C-alpha cells in the first residue's frame, strides 16, 4: 500500500522568505518541520492532521490550556460589546479591574501594576522602576538567567551567545552564581545597586532550582543594601510551580514582581510589573514624574480582559494544586522509569516545570573514559534529537534554550493523570533507545544523510 503524498503547506515558503529563513532551514536539518494549525487544551494538531500532546505550552504561556472555552467566550463578549480598546486620555476600566485582581492574588504589599506588551518589556519596567525609586544605576543578575532579549534585559542576561552581538550594553551589571548568597552580598556591598533581577527557577538555564530559602535571604540582603529584589515570574507565575506564585513557597513577597506569558491565557500578549505603593511613589509619585514610564499597548482592554479571565480560571479550577499533583507524578514517574540510565544525570523541577539533564554519569565505559566527548554530544545533539523523536511519537517539547542538554517538560496546568502517564512512557521509550552515544550518533548521521539528499527539506 503506497503512502499518501505529503502536502507542503503554502506558508513555509512565505515564512522563509519574509520572516526567518534560517529558522526554516534549521528545522529542515533533522526533518523537524511541522506547521501547527489548531490547538485545544493540552492537544495540538499539525497541517497533516497529526495530533500531539503539548509538553511545552508555549514555553509556559498556556497554563490554562489552549483556547479555554471560558476565555474564548469572554473575549467574544468583549468584542461584541464594542468597548474602547486603547484609552490613554482617562482611566482605563479593564486595566483597573485587572490591576485590582492582581493585587488581590499577589497579596501583601504588591498593590500597583504597570502594564506592558510582554515579558521583556515588563522586566525593563521593573529595572526602570528600581533606578527611579533608588536613584542608583547598577544591577545584579544571575549567570544562566534569562529575562528577555531587549537591550535592557540582555544587560542582565546570563548567555554570552545572546549578549555578545549587541554589546556594549548597560553599564554596571554584575553577574553572580544562582543560589550563591555570599556572591550576592559581595556584589551588593560594592554599592550603587538599584536592583537584583532573578528568577525563582531558571527555566531557560536548565530548570535549575536554588537552595531552600535563597530568595527570602536574597531579599533581606537587598534591603540591607538599599536595593530592590525584582522577581521574574514570567515563566513560573500563575500556578506553574504548584503555588499561584513561586515566592509563596518561601514565605516572602518581592519588592517587584514581573508577570507575562501565562497571564495572556495563551491568547492576548500582556505583561505586568507589580510593586508597592511606596516603591511606585518614590519612582513616579509626583505630577512631574507620573508619566516617565508608559506603553501604547500596555493595559489595552482586550489583553486585560484576557488576563482577568485567566486569573479567574486559574483560581476556579485550582490549577496550582493540579500543577503540584501532576508535577509530583511526572517527577516520580520519570525517576522510576529512567533510574540507572547511563546518560541521565538528573531529573528535577517544581510543579509542572521539569527538566531531564542528559550527559555522562558514572555508568558505562565511555562515560568514564571520555566524559568530555559524551558531554559535548549531549549538549549539542542529544537534547534536540530527543525532542525530535518525541515529536514523531506525538509529543511536543524542547530543550532549555540556554542548556540544550536539558530536556524541558512544561505542559499546560490542565494536564490530566492519564496524559502525564502517556508523557512518562514516551520519554522513557525514547531515552531508552539511547543508553550510549554510539546508537545516538548512528541514528543522527543516518537522518542527516537522508535530509542532505532531500536538500534539507522542511517536511
GROMACS .gro file of C-alpha atoms in nm:
model
  459
    1UNK     CA    1   0.000   0.000   0.000
    2UNK     CA    2   0.155   0.331  -0.107
    3UNK     CA    3   0.185   0.613   0.142
    4UNK     CA    4  -0.011   0.932   0.095
    5UNK     CA    5   0.188   1.217  -0.061
    6UNK     CA    6   0.297   1.489   0.180
    7UNK     CA    7   0.116   1.817   0.125
    8UNK     CA    8   0.354   2.110   0.156
    9UNK     CA    9   0.198   2.396   0.348
   10UNK     CA   10   0.192   2.722   0.148
   11UNK     CA   11   0.313   2.927   0.444
   12UNK     CA   12   0.652   2.754   0.463
   13UNK     CA   13   0.800   2.946   0.169
   14UNK     CA   14   0.634   3.270   0.285
   15UNK     CA   15   0.780   3.234   0.633
   16UNK     CA   16   1.123   3.153   0.492
   17UNK     CA   17   1.109   3.448   0.255
   18UNK     CA   18   0.959   3.714   0.480
   19UNK     CA   19   1.012   3.614   0.846
   20UNK     CA   20   1.313   3.393   0.928
   21UNK     CA   21   1.477   3.184   0.655
   22UNK     CA   22   1.744   3.035   0.881
   23UNK     CA   23   1.484   2.902   1.123
   24UNK     CA   24   1.308   2.713   0.845
   25UNK     CA   25   1.643   2.584   0.721
   26UNK     CA   26   1.735   2.466   1.072
   27UNK     CA   27   1.407   2.277   1.105
   28UNK     CA   28   1.492   2.100   0.781
   29UNK     CA   29   1.830   1.975   0.906
   30UNK     CA   30   1.673   1.699   1.116
   31UNK     CA   31   1.343   1.691   0.929
   32UNK     CA   32   1.168   1.853   1.225
   33UNK     CA   33   0.926   2.051   1.011
   34UNK     CA   34   0.562   2.078   1.116
   35UNK     CA   35   0.310   2.356   1.067
   36UNK     CA   36   0.080   2.358   1.368
   37UNK     CA   37  -0.265   2.491   1.289
   38UNK     CA   38  -0.507   2.403   1.569
   39UNK     CA   39  -0.498   2.361   1.945
   40UNK     CA   40  -0.737   2.270   2.225
   41UNK     CA   41  -0.648   2.227   2.593
   42UNK     CA   42  -0.331   2.009   2.604
   43UNK     CA   43  -0.351   1.894   2.242
   44UNK     CA   44  -0.229   2.047   1.915
   45UNK     CA   45  -0.270   1.938   1.551
   46UNK     CA   46  -0.046   1.996   1.250
   47UNK     CA   47  -0.147   2.062   0.889
   48UNK     CA   48  -0.138   1.689   0.817
   49UNK     CA   49  -0.398   1.628   1.087
   50UNK     CA   50  -0.149   1.462   1.325
   51UNK     CA   51  -0.226   1.506   1.695
   52UNK     CA   52   0.032   1.587   1.965
   53UNK     CA   53   0.034   1.618   2.343
   54UNK     CA   54   0.176   1.963   2.419
   55UNK     CA   55   0.457   1.934   2.675
   56UNK     CA   56   0.585   2.285   2.601
   57UNK     CA   57   0.276   2.507   2.644
   58UNK     CA   58   0.423   2.799   2.453
   59UNK     CA   59   0.727   2.798   2.685
   60UNK     CA   60   0.492   2.834   2.980
   61UNK     CA   61   0.244   3.072   2.816
   62UNK     CA   62  -0.056   2.838   2.806
   63UNK     CA   63  -0.118   2.748   3.171
   64UNK     CA   64  -0.497   2.730   3.126
   65UNK     CA   65  -0.470   2.516   2.813
   66UNK     CA   66  -0.514   2.619   2.452
   67UNK     CA   67  -0.831   2.809   2.366
   68UNK     CA   68  -1.001   2.761   2.701
   69UNK     CA   69  -1.377   2.781   2.630
   70UNK     CA   70  -1.443   3.025   2.915
   71UNK     CA   71  -1.171   3.256   2.792
   72UNK     CA   72  -1.273   3.249   2.426
   73UNK     CA   73  -1.637   3.315   2.520
   74UNK     CA   74  -1.541   3.609   2.741
   75UNK     CA   75  -1.333   3.761   2.462
   76UNK     CA   76  -1.619   3.716   2.214
   77UNK     CA   77  -1.843   3.905   2.455
   78UNK     CA   78  -1.586   4.183   2.486
   79UNK     CA   79  -1.553   4.224   2.109
   80UNK     CA   80  -1.930   4.220   2.060
   81UNK     CA   81  -1.968   4.499   2.317
   82UNK     CA   82  -1.754   4.735   2.105
   83UNK     CA   83  -1.554   4.851   2.403
   84UNK     CA   84  -1.278   5.112   2.362
   85UNK     CA   85  -0.957   4.910   2.340
   86UNK     CA   86  -0.690   5.183   2.370
   87UNK     CA   87  -0.766   5.451   2.625
   88UNK     CA   88  -0.486   5.697   2.702
   89UNK     CA   89  -0.686   6.008   2.795
   90UNK     CA   90  -0.852   5.876   3.108
   91UNK     CA   91  -0.866   5.579   3.347
   92UNK     CA   92  -0.891   5.253   3.153
   93UNK     CA   93  -1.169   5.042   3.305
   94UNK     CA   94  -1.035   4.696   3.216
   95UNK     CA   95  -0.681   4.783   3.327
   96UNK     CA   96  -0.815   4.897   3.664
   97UNK     CA   97  -1.009   4.572   3.708
   98UNK     CA   98  -0.710   4.354   3.621
   99UNK     CA   99  -0.477   4.555   3.846
  100UNK     CA  100  -0.717   4.512   4.138
  101UNK     CA  101  -0.738   4.137   4.073
  102UNK     CA  102  -0.359   4.106   4.053
  103UNK     CA  103  -0.322   4.294   4.380
  104UNK     CA  104  -0.565   4.053   4.541
  105UNK     CA  105  -0.383   3.749   4.402
  106UNK     CA  106  -0.032   3.872   4.489
  107UNK     CA  107  -0.136   3.993   4.834
  108UNK     CA  108   0.070   4.181   5.090
  109UNK     CA  109   0.234   4.494   4.951
  110UNK     CA  110   0.212   4.443   4.573
  111UNK     CA  111  -0.072   4.686   4.506
  112UNK     CA  112   0.029   4.875   4.191
  113UNK     CA  113   0.062   4.736   3.836
  114UNK     CA  114   0.249   4.870   3.534
  115UNK     CA  115   0.119   4.703   3.217
  116UNK     CA  116   0.316   4.619   2.904
  117UNK     CA  117   0.300   4.403   2.592
  118UNK     CA  118   0.519   4.114   2.705
  119UNK     CA  119   0.786   3.975   2.934
  120UNK     CA  120   1.099   4.164   2.828
  121UNK     CA  121   0.912   4.495   2.840
  122UNK     CA  122   0.778   4.405   3.185
  123UNK     CA  123   1.130   4.326   3.314
  124UNK     CA  124   1.254   4.656   3.173
  125UNK     CA  125   0.969   4.831   3.353
  126UNK     CA  126   1.095   4.673   3.674
  127UNK     CA  127   1.451   4.784   3.604
  128UNK     CA  128   1.338   5.142   3.531
  129UNK     CA  129   1.128   5.135   3.846
  130UNK     CA  130   1.430   5.030   4.052
  131UNK     CA  131   1.650   5.304   3.910
  132UNK     CA  132   1.383   5.570   3.954
  133UNK     CA  133   1.300   5.464   4.310
  134UNK     CA  134   1.657   5.419   4.438
  135UNK     CA  135   1.831   5.685   4.225
  136UNK     CA  136   2.102   5.424   4.159
  137UNK     CA  137   2.230   5.273   3.834
  138UNK     CA  138   2.363   4.922   3.895
  139UNK     CA  139   2.202   4.579   3.868
  140UNK     CA  140   2.294   4.232   3.987
  141UNK     CA  141   2.183   3.927   3.792
  142UNK     CA  142   2.248   3.553   3.787
  143UNK     CA  143   2.456   3.356   3.542
  144UNK     CA  144   2.237   3.135   3.321
  145UNK     CA  145   1.946   3.367   3.388
  146UNK     CA  146   1.704   3.463   3.112
  147UNK     CA  147   1.488   3.775   3.119
  148UNK     CA  148   1.434   3.867   2.754
  149UNK     CA  149   1.632   3.988   2.452
  150UNK     CA  150   1.582   4.366   2.451
  151UNK     CA  151   1.884   4.587   2.528
  152UNK     CA  152   1.799   4.631   2.895
  153UNK     CA  153   1.719   4.266   2.957
  154UNK     CA  154   2.024   4.149   2.762
  155UNK     CA  155   2.228   4.350   3.010
  156UNK     CA  156   2.109   4.113   3.285
  157UNK     CA  157   2.127   3.805   3.062
  158UNK     CA  158   2.342   3.508   3.154
  159UNK     CA  159   2.408   3.387   2.797
  160UNK     CA  160   2.724   3.522   2.628
  161UNK     CA  161   2.599   3.397   2.288
  162UNK     CA  162   2.290   3.620   2.309
  163UNK     CA  163   2.472   3.917   2.465
  164UNK     CA  164   2.786   3.950   2.259
  165UNK     CA  165   2.647   4.065   1.921
  166UNK     CA  166   2.481   4.364   2.090
  167UNK     CA  167   2.746   4.481   2.333
  168UNK     CA  168   2.816   4.728   2.481
  169UNK     CA  169   2.500   4.705   2.689
  170UNK     CA  170   2.405   4.882   3.012
  171UNK     CA  171   2.699   4.950   3.238
  172UNK     CA  172   2.743   4.828   3.595
  173UNK     CA  173   2.558   4.497   3.565
  174UNK     CA  174   2.718   4.240   3.796
  175UNK     CA  175   2.682   3.863   3.746
  176UNK     CA  176   2.668   3.621   4.039
  177UNK     CA  177   2.604   3.249   4.069
  178UNK     CA  178   2.241   3.142   4.108
  179UNK     CA  179   2.182   3.039   4.468
  180UNK     CA  180   2.511   3.193   4.592
  181UNK     CA  181   2.421   3.432   4.874
  182UNK     CA  182   2.784   3.515   4.954
  183UNK     CA  183   2.845   3.628   4.596
  184UNK     CA  184   2.525   3.833   4.604
  185UNK     CA  185   2.631   4.008   4.923
  186UNK     CA  186   2.972   4.089   4.777
  187UNK     CA  187   2.812   4.238   4.466
  188UNK     CA  188   2.566   4.443   4.671
  189UNK     CA  189   2.831   4.564   4.916
  190UNK     CA  190   3.016   4.742   4.636
  191UNK     CA  191   2.730   4.991   4.641
  192UNK     CA  192   2.525   5.164   4.374
  193UNK     CA  193   2.290   4.870   4.307
  194UNK     CA  194   1.934   4.958   4.213
  195UNK     CA  195   1.803   4.604   4.188
  196UNK     CA  196   1.873   4.232   4.186
  197UNK     CA  197   1.696   4.064   3.891
  198UNK     CA  198   1.637   3.693   3.950
  199UNK     CA  199   1.408   3.400   3.863
  200UNK     CA  200   1.267   3.156   4.123
  201UNK     CA  201   1.360   2.872   3.885
  202UNK     CA  202   1.598   2.917   3.591
  203UNK     CA  203   1.379   2.770   3.319
  204UNK     CA  204   1.588   2.855   3.013
  205UNK     CA  205   1.905   2.790   3.211
  206UNK     CA  206   1.813   2.423   3.253
  207UNK     CA  207   1.529   2.410   3.509
  208UNK     CA  208   1.768   2.492   3.793
  209UNK     CA  209   1.624   2.542   4.143
  210UNK     CA  210   1.810   2.735   4.415
  211UNK     CA  211   1.866   2.617   4.774
  212UNK     CA  212   1.565   2.644   5.004
  213UNK     CA  213   1.528   2.992   5.149
  214UNK     CA  214   1.756   3.154   4.891
  215UNK     CA  215   1.511   3.412   4.762
  216UNK     CA  216   1.395   3.518   5.108
  217UNK     CA  217   1.755   3.567   5.220
  218UNK     CA  218   1.836   3.746   4.895
  219UNK     CA  219   1.561   3.997   4.961
  220UNK     CA  220   1.692   4.055   5.312
  221UNK     CA  221   2.037   4.128   5.166
  222UNK     CA  222   1.887   4.364   4.908
  223UNK     CA  223   1.701   4.561   5.174
  224UNK     CA  224   2.012   4.578   5.391
  225UNK     CA  225   2.199   4.738   5.099
  226UNK     CA  226   1.914   4.958   4.972
  227UNK     CA  227   1.840   4.762   4.652
  228UNK     CA  228   1.512   4.616   4.524
  229UNK     CA  229   1.456   4.247   4.454
  230UNK     CA  230   1.298   4.217   4.108
  231UNK     CA  231   1.148   3.869   4.083
  232UNK     CA  232   1.095   3.746   3.728
  233UNK     CA  233   0.797   3.509   3.745
  234UNK     CA  234   0.726   3.532   3.373
  235UNK     CA  235   0.758   3.154   3.339
  236UNK     CA  236   0.678   3.041   3.695
  237UNK     CA  237   0.379   3.260   3.781
  238UNK     CA  238   0.008   3.171   3.785
  239UNK     CA  239   0.043   2.824   3.929
  240UNK     CA  240   0.327   2.672   3.727
  241UNK     CA  241   0.535   2.563   4.030
  242UNK     CA  242   0.243   2.443   4.245
  243UNK     CA  243   0.151   2.773   4.412
  244UNK     CA  244  -0.003   3.079   4.248
  245UNK     CA  245   0.339   3.245   4.260
  246UNK     CA  246   0.667   3.068   4.329
  247UNK     CA  247   0.769   3.313   4.603
  248UNK     CA  248   0.479   3.197   4.819
  249UNK     CA  249   0.666   2.871   4.887
  250UNK     CA  250   0.941   3.072   5.062
  251UNK     CA  251   0.711   3.288   5.272
  252UNK     CA  252   0.810   3.633   5.149
  253UNK     CA  253   0.697   3.896   4.899
  254UNK     CA  254   0.938   4.054   4.647
  255UNK     CA  255   0.975   4.427   4.603
  256UNK     CA  256   0.889   4.395   4.233
  257UNK     CA  257   0.705   4.104   4.070
  258UNK     CA  258   0.716   4.053   3.692
  259UNK     CA  259   0.447   3.852   3.511
  260UNK     CA  260   0.370   3.781   3.144
  261UNK     CA  261   0.338   3.462   2.935
  262UNK     CA  262   0.051   3.274   3.105
  263UNK     CA  263  -0.127   3.596   3.208
  264UNK     CA  264  -0.221   3.614   2.840
  265UNK     CA  265  -0.430   3.299   2.860
  266UNK     CA  266  -0.230   3.193   2.556
  267UNK     CA  267  -0.424   3.450   2.351
  268UNK     CA  268  -0.351   3.817   2.416
  269UNK     CA  269   0.007   3.950   2.469
  270UNK     CA  270   0.043   4.117   2.808
  271UNK     CA  271   0.299   4.180   3.077
  272UNK     CA  272   0.257   4.321   3.427
  273UNK     CA  273   0.509   4.465   3.671
  274UNK     CA  274   0.373   4.477   4.026
  275UNK     CA  275   0.518   4.677   4.312
  276UNK     CA  276   0.426   4.850   4.636
  277UNK     CA  277   0.270   5.192   4.671
  278UNK     CA  278   0.589   5.305   4.846
  279UNK     CA  279   0.825   5.199   4.564
  280UNK     CA  280   0.591   5.334   4.298
  281UNK     CA  281   0.561   5.662   4.487
  282UNK     CA  282   0.937   5.702   4.513
  283UNK     CA  283   0.972   5.637   4.141
  284UNK     CA  284   0.674   5.812   3.983
  285UNK     CA  285   0.475   5.970   4.264
  286UNK     CA  286   0.461   6.331   4.153
  287UNK     CA  287   0.297   6.536   3.879
  288UNK     CA  288   0.636   6.581   3.715
  289UNK     CA  289   0.718   6.208   3.717
  290UNK     CA  290   0.385   6.024   3.677
  291UNK     CA  291   0.434   5.974   3.301
  292UNK     CA  292   0.802   5.875   3.295
  293UNK     CA  293   0.702   5.519   3.207
  294UNK     CA  294   0.434   5.435   2.952
  295UNK     CA  295   0.340   5.186   2.681
  296UNK     CA  296   0.096   5.230   2.392
  297UNK     CA  297  -0.029   4.873   2.404
  298UNK     CA  298   0.023   4.823   2.777
  299UNK     CA  299  -0.310   4.790   2.956
  300UNK     CA  300  -0.518   4.764   2.638
  301UNK     CA  301  -0.868   4.644   2.720
  302UNK     CA  302  -0.861   4.320   2.517
  303UNK     CA  303  -0.545   4.193   2.686
  304UNK     CA  304  -0.665   4.298   3.030
  305UNK     CA  305  -0.994   4.113   2.983
  306UNK     CA  306  -0.795   3.805   2.881
  307UNK     CA  307  -0.570   3.843   3.186
  308UNK     CA  308  -0.860   3.888   3.425
  309UNK     CA  309  -1.049   3.584   3.296
  310UNK     CA  310  -0.727   3.382   3.305
  311UNK     CA  311  -0.676   3.467   3.673
  312UNK     CA  312  -1.031   3.356   3.746
  313UNK     CA  313  -0.986   3.027   3.559
  314UNK     CA  314  -0.662   2.952   3.742
  315UNK     CA  315  -0.837   3.011   4.076
  316UNK     CA  316  -1.171   2.846   3.994
  317UNK     CA  317  -1.009   2.529   3.855
  318UNK     CA  318  -0.741   2.525   4.129
  319UNK     CA  319  -0.470   2.483   3.869
  320UNK     CA  320  -0.180   2.542   4.112
  321UNK     CA  321  -0.292   2.232   4.306
  322UNK     CA  322  -0.316   2.033   3.985
  323UNK     CA  323   0.032   2.151   3.888
  324UNK     CA  324   0.165   2.032   4.224
  325UNK     CA  325  -0.003   1.691   4.195
  326UNK     CA  326   0.072   1.626   3.829
  327UNK     CA  327   0.424   1.763   3.869
  328UNK     CA  328   0.493   1.519   4.153
  329UNK     CA  329   0.351   1.240   3.937
  330UNK     CA  330   0.571   1.342   3.644
  331UNK     CA  331   0.888   1.357   3.853
  332UNK     CA  332   0.818   1.027   4.026
  333UNK     CA  333   0.733   0.851   3.700
  334UNK     CA  334   1.042   0.975   3.519
  335UNK     CA  335   1.271   0.892   3.810
  336UNK     CA  336   1.132   0.539   3.827
  337UNK     CA  337   1.146   0.473   3.451
  338UNK     CA  338   1.487   0.631   3.397
  339UNK     CA  339   1.663   0.507   3.711
  340UNK     CA  340   2.012   0.388   3.625
  341UNK     CA  341   2.010   0.533   3.274
  342UNK     CA  342   2.377   0.592   3.187
  343UNK     CA  343   2.306   0.922   3.008
  344UNK     CA  344   2.055   1.076   3.251
  345UNK     CA  345   2.238   1.289   3.505
  346UNK     CA  346   1.943   1.440   3.689
  347UNK     CA  347   1.563   1.478   3.686
  348UNK     CA  348   1.449   1.791   3.868
  349UNK     CA  349   1.186   2.061   3.883
  350UNK     CA  350   0.900   2.223   4.071
  351UNK     CA  351   0.537   2.168   3.982
  352UNK     CA  352   0.491   2.132   3.609
  353UNK     CA  353   0.831   2.272   3.518
  354UNK     CA  354   1.055   1.966   3.491
  355UNK     CA  355   1.399   1.914   3.337
  356UNK     CA  356   1.586   1.597   3.242
  357UNK     CA  357   1.960   1.665   3.232
  358UNK     CA  358   2.144   1.449   2.979
  359UNK     CA  359   2.515   1.372   2.992
  360UNK     CA  360   2.783   1.137   3.123
  361UNK     CA  361   2.726   0.956   3.451
  362UNK     CA  362   2.940   0.705   3.640
  363UNK     CA  363   2.785   0.418   3.443
  364UNK     CA  364   2.928   0.300   3.112
  365UNK     CA  365   3.288   0.268   2.992
  366UNK     CA  366   3.277   0.562   2.750
  367UNK     CA  367   3.126   0.785   3.018
  368UNK     CA  368   3.428   0.716   3.236
  369UNK     CA  369   3.692   0.718   2.963
  370UNK     CA  370   3.572   1.015   2.757
  371UNK     CA  371   3.327   1.221   2.965
  372UNK     CA  372   3.407   1.538   2.768
  373UNK     CA  373   3.307   1.372   2.441
  374UNK     CA  374   2.986   1.234   2.590
  375UNK     CA  375   2.911   1.573   2.744
  376UNK     CA  376   2.964   1.756   2.414
  377UNK     CA  377   2.735   1.514   2.228
  378UNK     CA  378   2.471   1.552   2.499
  379UNK     CA  379   2.497   1.931   2.493
  380UNK     CA  380   2.490   1.976   2.117
  381UNK     CA  381   2.291   1.679   1.986
  382UNK     CA  382   2.104   1.464   2.237
  383UNK     CA  383   1.851   1.720   2.367
  384UNK     CA  384   1.731   1.826   2.023
  385UNK     CA  385   1.735   1.468   1.894
  386UNK     CA  386   1.524   1.351   2.189
  387UNK     CA  387   1.277   1.635   2.123
  388UNK     CA  388   1.255   1.529   1.756
  389UNK     CA  389   1.198   1.164   1.844
  390UNK     CA  390   0.927   1.265   2.089
  391UNK     CA  391   0.765   1.481   1.822
  392UNK     CA  392   0.748   1.176   1.600
  393UNK     CA  393   0.578   0.992   1.886
  394UNK     CA  394   0.320   1.270   1.921
  395UNK     CA  395   0.478   1.482   2.197
  396UNK     CA  396   0.582   1.848   2.164
  397UNK     CA  397   0.875   1.955   2.383
  398UNK     CA  398   1.212   2.129   2.358
  399UNK     CA  399   1.543   2.152   2.542
  400UNK     CA  400   1.605   2.456   2.762
  401UNK     CA  401   1.724   2.734   2.531
  402UNK     CA  402   2.039   2.806   2.736
  403UNK     CA  403   2.111   2.443   2.829
  404UNK     CA  404   2.048   2.221   2.528
  405UNK     CA  405   2.131   1.907   2.723
  406UNK     CA  406   1.827   1.960   2.948
  407UNK     CA  407   1.500   1.831   2.804
  408UNK     CA  408   1.224   2.051   2.942
  409UNK     CA  409   0.870   1.926   3.011
  410UNK     CA  410   0.622   2.209   3.074
  411UNK     CA  411   0.264   2.109   2.982
  412UNK     CA  412  -0.048   2.321   3.040
  413UNK     CA  413  -0.161   2.309   3.402
  414UNK     CA  414  -0.485   2.142   3.289
  415UNK     CA  415  -0.299   1.817   3.207
  416UNK     CA  416  -0.458   1.503   3.350
  417UNK     CA  417  -0.316   1.194   3.520
  418UNK     CA  418  -0.352   0.971   3.212
  419UNK     CA  419  -0.178   1.229   2.992
  420UNK     CA  420   0.113   1.255   3.234
  421UNK     CA  421   0.144   0.876   3.229
  422UNK     CA  422   0.149   0.888   2.849
  423UNK     CA  423   0.424   1.150   2.857
  424UNK     CA  424   0.634   0.946   3.101
  425UNK     CA  425   0.605   0.634   2.885
  426UNK     CA  426   0.700   0.824   2.570
  427UNK     CA  427   1.001   0.999   2.724
  428UNK     CA  428   1.122   0.675   2.880
  429UNK     CA  429   1.075   0.497   2.547
  430UNK     CA  430   1.278   0.750   2.351
  431UNK     CA  431   1.562   0.777   2.603
  432UNK     CA  432   1.559   0.402   2.645
  433UNK     CA  433   1.672   0.368   2.282
  434UNK     CA  434   1.993   0.556   2.362
  435UNK     CA  435   2.187   0.417   2.655
  436UNK     CA  436   2.514   0.517   2.489
  437UNK     CA  437   2.627   0.774   2.234
  438UNK     CA  438   2.713   0.520   1.960
  439UNK     CA  439   2.349   0.439   1.865
  440UNK     CA  440   2.263   0.806   1.904
  441UNK     CA  441   2.532   0.922   1.662
  442UNK     CA  442   2.443   0.642   1.420
  443UNK     CA  443   2.077   0.745   1.405
  444UNK     CA  444   2.160   1.115   1.381
  445UNK     CA  445   2.407   1.053   1.098
  446UNK     CA  446   2.151   0.845   0.909
  447UNK     CA  447   1.889   1.118   0.945
  448UNK     CA  448   2.128   1.395   0.843
  449UNK     CA  449   2.236   1.197   0.538
  450UNK     CA  450   1.877   1.147   0.431
  451UNK     CA  451   1.792   1.512   0.484
  452UNK     CA  452   2.100   1.621   0.288
  453UNK     CA  453   1.989   1.406  -0.004
  454UNK     CA  454   1.649   1.576   0.008
  455UNK     CA  455   1.806   1.923   0.014
  456UNK     CA  456   1.730   1.972   0.386
  457UNK     CA  457   1.356   1.952   0.319
  458UNK     CA  458   1.135   2.107   0.583
  459UNK     CA  459   0.896   1.808   0.568
   0.00000   0.00000   0.00000
